[in-house]
Short mmCIF file of C-alpha atoms and ligand atoms in Angstrom, two decimals:
data_model
loop_
_atom_site.label_atom_id
_atom_site.label_comp_id
_atom_site.label_asym_id
_atom_site.label_seq_id
_atom_site.Cartn_x
_atom_site.Cartn_y
_atom_site.Cartn_z
CA MET L 10 -5.46 -3.96 12.15
CA THR L 11 -8.82 -2.25 12.10
CA LYS L 12 -12.38 -3.44 11.88
CA TYR L 13 -15.69 -1.73 11.29
CA VAL L 14 -18.33 -2.07 13.98
CA ILE L 15 -21.89 -1.47 12.79
CA GLN L 16 -25.05 -1.23 14.89
CA GLY L 17 -27.56 -2.02 12.18
CA GLY L 18 -31.23 -1.30 11.68
CA LYS L 19 -31.04 2.47 11.18
CA PRO L 20 -32.48 3.87 7.93
CA LEU L 21 -30.13 6.18 6.01
CA HIS L 22 -30.97 9.83 5.35
CA GLY L 23 -29.12 12.76 3.81
CA GLU L 24 -26.69 13.33 0.96
CA VAL L 25 -23.46 11.65 -0.07
CA GLU L 26 -20.77 12.81 -2.52
CA ILE L 27 -19.32 10.16 -4.82
CA SER L 28 -15.55 10.14 -5.35
CA GLY L 29 -13.59 9.62 -8.56
CA ALA L 30 -13.72 6.17 -10.14
CA LYS L 31 -11.13 3.73 -8.80
CA ASN L 32 -10.89 1.66 -11.98
CA ALA L 33 -10.44 4.80 -14.10
CA ALA L 34 -7.87 6.34 -11.75
CA VAL L 35 -5.67 3.24 -11.60
CA ALA L 36 -5.33 3.35 -15.41
CA ILE L 37 -5.20 7.13 -15.95
CA LEU L 38 -2.37 7.64 -13.44
CA PRO L 39 -0.09 5.11 -15.22
CA ALA L 40 -1.18 6.68 -18.54
CA ALA L 41 0.67 9.81 -17.40
CA LEU L 42 3.86 7.79 -18.01
CA LEU L 43 3.20 8.29 -21.73
CA VAL L 44 3.00 12.06 -21.41
CA ASP L 45 5.86 14.46 -21.92
CA GLY L 46 4.97 17.17 -19.39
CA VAL L 47 2.89 17.67 -16.27
CA CYS L 48 -0.56 16.08 -16.06
CA ARG L 49 -2.89 17.66 -13.53
CA ILE L 50 -5.38 14.93 -12.61
CA GLU L 51 -8.47 15.93 -10.65
CA ASN L 52 -11.15 13.96 -8.82
CA VAL L 53 -8.60 11.31 -7.85
CA PRO L 54 -10.11 9.05 -5.16
CA ASN L 55 -8.24 8.89 -1.87
CA ILE L 56 -8.00 5.11 -1.62
CA SER L 57 -5.15 2.70 -1.02
CA ASP L 58 -5.03 1.29 -4.60
CA VAL L 59 -4.34 4.83 -5.86
CA THR L 60 -1.67 5.40 -3.20
CA MET L 61 -0.04 2.16 -4.30
CA ILE L 62 0.00 3.13 -7.99
CA LEU L 63 1.47 6.55 -7.12
CA ASP L 64 4.14 4.87 -4.94
CA ILE L 65 5.13 2.63 -7.86
CA MET L 66 5.28 5.58 -10.24
CA GLU L 67 7.46 7.54 -7.81
CA GLU L 68 9.73 4.53 -7.54
CA LEU L 69 10.05 4.61 -11.36
CA GLY L 70 11.17 8.26 -11.18
CA ALA L 71 7.87 10.16 -11.61
CA LYS L 72 7.42 13.41 -9.70
CA ILE L 73 4.09 13.39 -7.88
CA ARG L 74 2.71 16.45 -6.16
CA ARG L 75 -0.53 16.35 -4.20
CA VAL L 76 -2.16 19.71 -5.00
CA ASN L 77 -5.08 19.05 -2.66
CA ARG L 78 -7.02 16.05 -1.40
CA THR L 79 -8.31 15.04 -4.83
CA THR L 80 -5.85 16.61 -7.28
CA VAL L 81 -2.36 15.40 -8.18
CA ASP L 82 0.26 16.74 -10.55
CA VAL L 83 2.15 13.93 -12.21
CA ASP L 84 5.32 14.64 -14.13
CA CYS L 85 6.85 11.59 -15.78
CA SER L 86 9.30 13.42 -18.04
CA LYS L 87 12.25 12.24 -15.89
CA VAL L 88 11.16 8.63 -15.53
CA TYR L 89 14.11 6.41 -16.40
CA LYS L 90 13.34 2.98 -14.87
CA GLN L 91 11.32 0.35 -16.67
CA LYS L 92 11.40 -2.25 -13.93
CA VAL L 93 8.60 -2.33 -11.34
CA PRO L 94 9.54 -3.75 -7.92
CA HIS L 95 7.96 -7.06 -7.07
CA ASP L 96 6.67 -6.20 -3.59
CA LEU L 97 4.73 -3.14 -4.83
CA ALA L 98 3.26 -4.63 -8.02
CA ARG L 99 1.97 -7.77 -6.33
CA GLN L 100 -0.30 -5.76 -4.05
CA ILE L 101 -2.69 -4.51 -6.71
CA ARG L 102 -4.35 -5.72 -9.87
CA ALA L 103 -3.89 -2.48 -11.78
CA SER L 104 -0.08 -2.83 -11.81
CA TYR L 105 -0.66 -4.59 -15.16
CA TYR L 106 -1.26 -1.15 -16.71
CA LEU L 107 2.39 -0.40 -16.15
CA ILE L 108 3.26 -2.99 -18.81
CA GLY L 109 1.27 -1.14 -21.49
CA ALA L 110 2.39 2.31 -20.34
CA LEU L 111 6.12 1.49 -20.03
CA LEU L 112 6.11 -0.50 -23.26
CA GLY L 113 4.41 2.40 -25.05
CA ARG L 114 6.85 4.98 -23.66
CA PHE L 115 10.18 3.11 -23.66
CA GLY L 116 9.58 0.06 -25.83
CA ARG L 117 10.33 -2.17 -22.84
CA ALA L 118 8.87 -3.12 -19.46
CA GLU L 119 9.68 -5.49 -16.61
CA VAL L 120 6.62 -5.88 -14.43
CA PRO L 121 5.65 -8.70 -12.05
CA PRO L 122 2.28 -10.36 -12.79
CA PRO L 123 -0.42 -8.42 -10.94
CA GLY L 124 -2.02 -9.14 -7.56
CA GLY L 125 -5.51 -7.98 -6.52
CA CYS L 126 -8.60 -9.65 -5.08
CA ASP L 127 -8.90 -13.41 -5.38
CA LEU L 128 -11.90 -13.80 -7.69
CA GLY L 129 -10.74 -17.06 -9.29
CA VAL L 130 -8.33 -17.40 -12.22
CA ARG L 131 -7.31 -13.96 -13.49
CA PRO L 132 -5.16 -14.44 -16.61
CA ILE L 133 -3.63 -11.59 -18.63
CA ASP L 134 -3.15 -13.58 -21.83
CA GLN L 135 -5.27 -11.13 -23.88
CA HIS L 136 -3.11 -8.19 -22.76
CA LEU L 137 0.03 -10.07 -23.80
CA LYS L 138 -1.54 -11.20 -27.08
CA GLY L 139 -2.20 -7.54 -27.91
CA PHE L 140 1.37 -6.48 -27.12
CA CYS L 141 2.75 -9.37 -29.22
CA ALA L 142 0.59 -8.36 -32.19
CA MET L 143 2.12 -4.88 -31.84
CA GLY L 144 5.62 -6.26 -32.18
CA ALA L 145 6.60 -6.94 -28.56
CA GLU L 146 8.50 -10.00 -27.53
CA ILE L 147 7.16 -11.30 -24.23
CA GLN L 148 8.74 -13.64 -21.72
CA VAL L 149 7.36 -14.59 -18.36
CA GLU L 150 10.13 -15.84 -16.09
CA ASN L 151 11.57 -15.35 -12.61
CA GLY L 152 8.30 -13.81 -11.46
CA PHE L 153 8.37 -11.02 -14.08
CA VAL L 154 6.70 -10.25 -17.38
CA TYR L 155 9.52 -9.06 -19.65
CA ALA L 156 8.23 -7.16 -22.68
CA ALA L 157 10.39 -5.54 -25.34
CA ALA L 158 9.41 -3.98 -28.67
CA GLU L 159 11.44 -4.78 -31.79
CA ASN L 160 13.46 -1.65 -32.70
CA GLY L 161 12.35 0.00 -29.44
CA ARG L 162 8.86 1.07 -30.61
CA LEU L 163 5.60 -0.82 -30.97
CA HIS L 164 3.71 -0.78 -34.25
CA GLY L 165 -0.03 -0.67 -34.87
CA ALA L 166 -1.92 -3.95 -35.24
CA GLN L 167 -5.35 -5.54 -35.50
CA VAL L 168 -6.19 -7.14 -32.13
CA TYR L 169 -9.28 -9.27 -31.67
CA LEU L 170 -9.94 -9.97 -27.98
CA ASP L 171 -11.12 -13.55 -27.36
CA VAL L 172 -12.89 -12.39 -24.19
CA VAL L 173 -14.32 -8.97 -23.44
CA SER L 174 -11.63 -7.74 -21.05
CA VAL L 175 -11.56 -4.33 -19.37
CA GLY L 176 -7.89 -4.66 -18.45
CA ALA L 177 -6.75 -5.86 -21.88
CA THR L 178 -8.71 -3.12 -23.68
CA MET L 179 -7.20 -0.39 -21.50
CA ASN L 180 -3.69 -1.86 -21.59
CA ILE L 181 -3.69 -2.09 -25.38
CA LEU L 182 -5.00 1.50 -25.55
CA LEU L 183 -2.04 2.59 -23.44
CA ALA L 184 0.49 0.70 -25.53
CA ALA L 185 -1.02 1.84 -28.84
CA SER L 186 -1.16 5.58 -28.15
CA LEU L 187 2.52 6.14 -29.04
CA ALA L 188 2.90 3.14 -31.40
CA LYS L 189 3.71 3.65 -35.06
CA GLY L 190 0.53 3.36 -37.13
CA LEU L 191 -3.04 2.23 -36.55
CA THR L 192 -4.19 -0.24 -33.89
CA VAL L 193 -7.71 -1.62 -34.04
CA ILE L 194 -9.09 -3.36 -30.94
CA GLU L 195 -12.05 -5.57 -31.78
CA ASN L 196 -14.45 -7.07 -29.22
CA ALA L 197 -13.29 -4.30 -26.89
CA ALA L 198 -14.86 -3.75 -23.47
CA LYS L 199 -17.19 -0.71 -23.18
CA GLU L 200 -17.05 0.22 -19.48
CA PRO L 201 -17.23 3.94 -18.60
CA HIS L 202 -13.63 3.86 -17.36
CA ILE L 203 -12.48 2.81 -20.83
CA VAL L 204 -14.08 5.91 -22.30
CA ASP L 205 -12.50 7.93 -19.49
CA LEU L 206 -9.00 6.61 -20.23
CA ALA L 207 -9.47 7.34 -23.95
CA ASN L 208 -10.72 10.86 -23.14
CA PHE L 209 -7.70 11.44 -20.90
CA LEU L 210 -5.28 10.26 -23.60
CA ASN L 211 -7.08 12.27 -26.30
CA SER L 212 -6.95 15.39 -24.15
CA MET L 213 -3.15 14.92 -23.97
CA GLY L 214 -2.95 14.64 -27.78
CA ALA L 215 -3.71 10.98 -28.58
CA ASP L 216 -5.88 9.96 -31.52
CA ILE L 217 -8.40 7.40 -30.25
CA MET L 218 -11.84 6.80 -31.75
CA GLY L 219 -14.64 4.44 -30.81
CA ALA L 220 -14.04 4.07 -27.05
CA GLY L 221 -17.36 2.94 -25.56
CA THR L 222 -18.09 0.73 -28.58
CA ASP L 223 -16.67 -2.71 -29.29
CA VAL L 224 -14.25 -1.47 -31.96
CA ILE L 225 -11.63 1.07 -30.88
CA LYS L 226 -9.18 2.64 -33.32
CA VAL L 227 -5.94 4.16 -32.07
CA ARG L 228 -3.73 6.05 -34.47
CA GLY L 229 -0.34 6.31 -32.77
CA VAL L 230 1.09 9.80 -32.34
CA GLU L 231 4.71 10.92 -31.85
CA ARG L 232 4.19 12.60 -28.51
CA LEU L 233 1.62 13.34 -25.81
CA LYS L 234 1.77 16.68 -24.02
CA GLY L 235 0.71 17.68 -20.50
CA GLY L 236 -2.67 19.11 -19.50
CA SER L 237 -5.52 18.83 -16.98
CA TYR L 238 -8.13 16.13 -16.68
CA SER L 239 -10.88 15.24 -14.21
CA ILE L 240 -11.71 11.58 -13.56
CA ILE L 241 -15.35 10.42 -13.82
CA PRO L 242 -17.35 9.54 -10.69
CA ASP L 243 -17.24 5.98 -9.43
CA GLN L 244 -20.23 4.00 -10.73
CA ILE L 245 -19.64 1.18 -8.25
CA GLU L 246 -19.21 3.42 -5.21
CA ALA L 247 -22.51 5.12 -6.12
CA GLY L 248 -24.16 1.73 -6.67
CA THR L 249 -22.94 0.56 -3.28
CA TYR L 250 -24.64 3.53 -1.55
CA MET L 251 -27.80 2.79 -3.56
CA ALA L 252 -27.67 -0.81 -2.32
CA ALA L 253 -27.10 0.43 1.25
CA VAL L 254 -30.29 2.53 1.10
CA ALA L 255 -32.19 -0.38 -0.48
CA ALA L 256 -31.12 -2.69 2.36
CA ALA L 257 -31.34 -0.34 5.35
CA GLY L 258 -34.26 1.77 4.09
CA GLY L 259 -34.49 5.59 4.14
CA GLU L 260 -33.89 8.29 1.53
CA VAL L 261 -30.50 9.48 0.29
CA ARG L 262 -29.45 11.89 -2.42
CA ILE L 263 -26.34 10.61 -4.17
CA ASN L 264 -24.38 13.49 -5.72
CA ASN L 265 -21.65 13.72 -8.36
CA ILE L 266 -22.70 10.78 -10.50
CA ILE L 267 -23.30 10.21 -14.22
CA PRO L 268 -26.90 8.88 -14.28
CA LYS L 269 -26.36 7.03 -17.59
CA HIS L 270 -23.62 4.93 -15.94
CA MET L 271 -26.06 4.00 -13.18
CA ASP L 272 -28.89 2.74 -15.47
CA CYS L 273 -27.89 -0.94 -15.21
CA ILE L 274 -28.00 -0.74 -11.40
CA THR L 275 -31.00 1.59 -11.15
CA ALA L 276 -33.12 -0.71 -13.35
CA LYS L 277 -32.54 -3.67 -11.05
CA LEU L 278 -33.23 -1.74 -7.86
CA VAL L 279 -36.46 -0.33 -9.33
CA GLU L 280 -37.51 -3.90 -10.20
CA MET L 281 -36.93 -4.71 -6.53
CA GLY L 282 -39.28 -1.94 -5.37
CA VAL L 283 -36.74 0.81 -4.66
CA GLN L 284 -37.61 4.32 -5.86
CA VAL L 285 -34.89 6.12 -7.81
CA GLU L 286 -35.25 9.68 -9.11
CA GLU L 287 -32.74 11.32 -11.40
CA ASP L 288 -31.93 15.02 -11.11
CA GLY L 289 -28.95 16.27 -13.14
CA ASP L 290 -25.83 14.69 -11.74
CA SER L 291 -27.64 13.34 -8.66
CA LEU L 292 -29.95 10.45 -7.88
CA THR L 293 -32.36 10.23 -4.97
CA VAL L 294 -32.85 6.71 -3.71
CA ARG L 295 -35.76 5.85 -1.43
CA ARG L 296 -36.89 2.57 0.08
CA THR L 297 -39.82 2.44 2.46
CA GLY L 298 -41.76 -0.70 1.57
CA LYS L 299 -40.82 -4.33 1.11
CA LEU L 300 -38.21 -5.53 -1.37
CA ASN L 301 -39.17 -7.76 -4.31
CA ARG L 302 -37.11 -10.74 -5.40
CA ALA L 303 -35.13 -10.45 -8.65
CA ASN L 304 -32.77 -12.41 -10.85
CA VAL L 305 -29.43 -10.84 -11.63
CA LYS L 306 -26.89 -11.87 -14.26
CA THR L 307 -23.59 -10.02 -14.34
CA MET L 308 -22.22 -9.05 -17.73
CA PRO L 309 -19.77 -6.61 -19.31
CA TYR L 310 -21.08 -3.02 -19.54
CA PRO L 311 -23.85 -2.03 -20.18
CA GLY L 312 -24.94 -5.21 -18.38
CA PHE L 313 -25.23 -5.46 -14.61
CA PRO L 314 -21.66 -5.03 -13.24
CA THR L 315 -19.93 -7.91 -11.51
CA ASP L 316 -18.46 -5.37 -9.08
CA MET L 317 -22.02 -4.76 -7.76
CA GLN L 318 -22.97 -8.43 -7.48
CA PRO L 319 -22.06 -8.97 -3.79
CA GLN L 320 -23.78 -5.73 -2.71
CA ILE L 321 -26.99 -6.58 -4.62
CA ALA L 322 -26.81 -10.07 -3.10
CA ALA L 323 -26.89 -8.44 0.34
CA VAL L 324 -30.10 -6.62 -0.64
CA LEU L 325 -31.67 -9.76 -2.11
CA CYS L 326 -31.08 -11.58 1.20
CA LEU L 327 -33.87 -9.31 2.52
CA ALA L 328 -36.24 -9.51 -0.47
CA GLU L 329 -39.50 -11.42 -0.43
CA GLY L 330 -39.14 -14.72 -2.33
CA THR L 331 -36.30 -16.54 -4.06
CA SER L 332 -33.73 -14.74 -6.22
CA ILE L 333 -31.15 -16.19 -8.54
CA LEU L 334 -27.73 -14.69 -9.17
CA ASN L 335 -25.69 -15.71 -12.18
CA GLU L 336 -22.06 -14.51 -12.11
CA GLY L 337 -21.01 -14.06 -15.71
CA ILE L 338 -17.46 -12.75 -15.27
CA TRP L 339 -15.57 -14.34 -12.35
CA ASP L 340 -15.28 -17.98 -11.19
CA ASN L 341 -15.03 -17.25 -7.50
CA ARG L 342 -17.13 -14.28 -6.51
CA TYR L 343 -19.40 -15.88 -3.91
CA ARG L 344 -16.90 -16.20 -1.08
CA PHE L 345 -19.11 -13.80 0.87
CA ALA L 346 -21.87 -16.44 1.07
CA ASP L 347 -20.40 -18.13 4.19
CA GLU L 348 -20.20 -14.75 5.90
CA PHE L 349 -23.79 -13.85 4.97
CA ARG L 350 -24.96 -17.17 6.43
CA ARG L 351 -23.48 -16.16 9.79
CA MET L 352 -25.95 -13.26 9.64
CA GLY L 353 -28.91 -15.56 9.01
CA ALA L 354 -29.02 -15.28 5.21
CA LYS L 355 -30.29 -18.24 3.20
CA ILE L 356 -27.94 -18.55 0.26
CA GLN L 357 -26.83 -21.62 -1.69
CA VAL L 358 -24.03 -21.51 -4.21
CA ASP L 359 -23.39 -23.91 -7.06
CA GLY L 360 -20.56 -22.80 -9.35
CA LYS L 361 -21.54 -19.50 -10.94
CA ILE L 362 -25.13 -19.64 -9.63
CA ALA L 363 -26.34 -18.52 -6.22
CA VAL L 364 -29.88 -19.02 -4.99
CA ILE L 365 -31.04 -16.63 -2.28
CA GLU L 366 -34.19 -17.17 -0.30
CA GLY L 367 -35.07 -13.85 1.28
CA VAL L 368 -35.45 -13.60 5.08
CA ASN L 369 -37.34 -10.97 7.09
CA GLN L 370 -34.34 -9.94 9.13
CA LEU L 371 -30.55 -10.40 9.11
CA THR L 372 -28.79 -10.52 12.46
CA GLY L 373 -25.45 -8.87 13.24
CA ALA L 374 -22.38 -11.13 13.43
CA PRO L 375 -18.59 -11.02 13.18
CA VAL L 376 -17.76 -11.32 9.47
CA ARG L 377 -14.70 -11.05 7.28
CA ALA L 378 -14.30 -8.92 4.15
CA CYS L 379 -12.89 -11.59 1.82
CA ASP L 380 -12.34 -9.11 -1.02
CA LEU L 381 -13.13 -5.49 -1.86
CA ARG L 382 -16.74 -5.80 -3.04
CA ALA L 383 -17.53 -8.66 -0.64
CA GLY L 384 -16.40 -6.30 2.12
CA ALA L 385 -18.72 -3.58 0.81
CA ALA L 386 -21.53 -6.15 0.80
CA MET L 387 -20.84 -7.01 4.48
CA ILE L 388 -21.33 -3.33 5.28
CA VAL L 389 -24.59 -3.21 3.30
CA ALA L 390 -25.84 -6.30 5.14
CA GLY L 391 -24.60 -4.98 8.50
CA LEU L 392 -26.44 -1.65 8.06
CA ALA L 393 -29.71 -3.54 7.61
CA ALA L 394 -29.11 -6.24 10.23
CA HIS L 395 -30.51 -6.32 13.72
CA GLY L 396 -27.66 -5.97 16.24
CA THR L 397 -23.90 -5.61 15.91
CA THR L 398 -21.87 -6.58 12.86
CA GLU L 399 -18.09 -6.50 13.07
CA VAL L 400 -16.35 -6.47 9.70
CA ASP L 401 -12.76 -7.68 9.73
CA GLN L 402 -10.00 -7.32 7.08
CA VAL L 403 -11.26 -3.86 6.13
CA TYR L 404 -8.03 -3.09 4.27
CA TYR L 405 -9.76 -4.74 1.31
CA ILE L 406 -12.59 -2.20 1.53
CA GLU L 407 -10.16 0.71 1.87
CA ARG L 408 -8.57 -0.29 -1.45
CA GLY L 409 -11.63 1.07 -3.23
CA TYR L 410 -13.92 3.16 -1.00
CA GLU L 411 -12.89 6.64 0.07
CA ASP L 412 -13.94 7.57 3.64
CA ILE L 413 -16.71 4.99 3.73
CA VAL L 414 -17.11 5.17 7.50
CA GLU L 415 -17.38 8.98 7.47
CA LYS L 416 -19.76 9.03 4.48
CA LEU L 417 -22.10 6.46 6.05
CA SER L 418 -21.94 8.15 9.47
CA LYS L 419 -23.11 11.39 7.86
CA LEU L 420 -26.12 9.44 6.54
CA GLY L 421 -27.03 8.45 10.09
CA ALA L 422 -25.46 4.99 10.12
CA ASP L 423 -23.96 3.80 13.36
CA ILE L 424 -20.58 2.63 12.05
CA GLN L 425 -17.19 2.99 13.66
CA CYS L 426 -13.67 2.11 12.72
CA LYS L 427 -11.97 0.36 15.64
CA VAL L 428 -8.33 -0.54 16.01
CA ILE L 429 -7.95 -4.18 17.04
CA PRO L 430 -5.07 -4.71 19.48
CA ASP L 431 -2.47 -7.02 17.93
CA LYS L 432 -3.08 -9.80 20.45
CA GLU L 433 -6.85 -9.87 19.93
CA TRP L 434 -6.35 -9.87 16.17
CA ARG L 435 -3.93 -12.83 16.31
CA ASN L 436 -6.38 -14.78 18.48
CA ASN L 437 -9.12 -14.21 15.93
CA VAL L 438 -7.14 -15.45 12.95
CA VAL L 439 -8.12 -19.01 12.11
N1 EPU H 513 -9.74 -12.60 -18.97
C1 EPU H 513 -9.02 -13.51 -19.67
N2 EPU H 513 -7.82 -13.12 -20.19
C2 EPU H 513 -7.32 -11.87 -20.04
C3 EPU H 513 -8.08 -10.94 -19.33
C4 EPU H 513 -9.29 -11.32 -18.80
O1 EPU H 513 -9.43 -14.66 -19.84
O2 EPU H 513 -6.25 -11.60 -20.54
C5 EPU H 513 -11.05 -12.98 -18.42
C6 EPU H 513 -11.06 -12.91 -16.90
O3 EPU H 513 -10.61 -14.12 -16.33
C7 EPU H 513 -12.52 -12.63 -16.62
C8 EPU H 513 -12.95 -11.78 -17.81
O4 EPU H 513 -11.99 -12.01 -18.83
O5 EPU H 513 -13.25 -13.82 -16.63
C9 EPU H 513 -13.02 -10.30 -17.56
O6 EPU H 513 -11.80 -9.82 -16.99
P1 EPU H 513 -11.30 -8.31 -17.14
O7 EPU H 513 -9.99 -8.33 -17.84
O8 EPU H 513 -12.40 -7.50 -17.72
O9 EPU H 513 -11.07 -7.90 -15.63
P2 EPU H 513 -9.88 -7.08 -15.02
O10 EPU H 513 -9.37 -6.07 -15.99
O11 EPU H 513 -8.88 -7.98 -14.38
C10 EPU H 513 -11.36 -5.15 -14.11
C11 EPU H 513 -11.60 -4.51 -12.78
C12 EPU H 513 -12.38 -5.46 -11.88
C13 EPU H 513 -13.70 -5.85 -12.57
C14 EPU H 513 -13.42 -6.40 -13.97
C15 EPU H 513 -14.70 -6.67 -14.77
C16 EPU H 513 -9.68 -3.09 -12.53
C17 EPU H 513 -8.40 -2.82 -11.87
N3 EPU H 513 -10.33 -4.20 -12.18
O12 EPU H 513 -10.61 -6.33 -13.84
O13 EPU H 513 -12.68 -4.72 -10.72
O14 EPU H 513 -14.36 -6.85 -11.81
O15 EPU H 513 -12.64 -5.46 -14.72
O16 EPU H 513 -15.46 -5.51 -14.87
O17 EPU H 513 -10.15 -2.31 -13.34
C18 EPU H 513 -13.17 -4.40 -8.46
O18 EPU H 513 -13.09 -3.18 -8.67
O19 EPU H 513 -13.62 -4.89 -7.40
C19 EPU H 513 -12.72 -5.33 -9.49
C20 EPU H 513 -12.45 -6.59 -9.24
#
């Protein structure tokens, strides 16, 4: 077990490079299952969720070759298995994309329901509804989702999503790319990673129009062929560094971003008194004065992203006045509140609403990363806090942030990754 030890109170200065987007990579890699030939995928983030997806694909028979740190060649032409092992699939949320990809390629899939962070109830009924509309028969039994297309191939269909779901939109895109005929996804999600998945599939020969709007049309093709593709930068990783500068103060240039994707986060930070300057594919973030209070409601893109809510909450803990957070996506995304309180934050939670009364100073404390973004928020709070913060359960953070300790250290943060001896770790578990 490892933990991060942070001596807070040091402003951040310098430049940081943003890695490829986790939530794009975990869909684009399984999408290679649909492709007949080698896909060279660049700007792949080096994070444990990606390693897990690649392990599952290898288990299915894919040939994976790491070309360098951020580039992989994926050849799925020899894939023959359609059953995903339970122990691997349960460790990540994105294993649900294997249902759409295997169903699209082979007309059948056996995949355990996905794992991932505990953010409350996380159904996949809209994914399954889409597959059913496309002619799949679905059964959930013995801990597996069994999906099989009539006559071995899905057909196009009209699918209206009852909720705006990133996962369902992407999964139906995957399944529809090789289906017979036209699929129309209505009330589709519009996140940048949806556009990225559609661009990847189109560059391999798919016929997808409208990604990034709420109606996506997919005309199924007979075959996808290999090629090269580079994944977009991670909006949430960039937003997390922006939040870190807002909390700890200083001036940081954040490189390799798409400024348009950052607008929803930039606008809120500017409202809070943070200076943000755009320059090509970089943003410079500066915070010298006090932070203003703000209200934040999370919504599907282009609204404020739920995956930035805990990190912005950490910043609001230090803002002057009372801020209100309204979580619009997940039922249980305030589990970090107890941990923040250990650091002196004043935060009250009632269902989907959190009320934060800003304090002048947070104080370092031992805290636990209760999920990926909560863990990132502990780091943001720890960087600003007076004294030592020890963040436990950092494997959650490593699911989605490449080299976070090294990147923050380069910005002047005092953060170290420490191995906890087994005995000490057991004694700390309550
Ligand atoms: N929902 C349903 N039925 C479904 C699917 C979703 O009711 O079939 C509901 C969910 O319960 C939730 C809402 O719809 O209330 C949105 O869920 P969505 O399907 O969009 O979420 P997801 O695909 O499971 C992805 C990201 C999450 C991110 C959400 C929202 C991946 C692997 N995960 O999850 O990322 O919070 O979209 O943007 O892409 C993270 O990176 O920390 C993370 C949790």
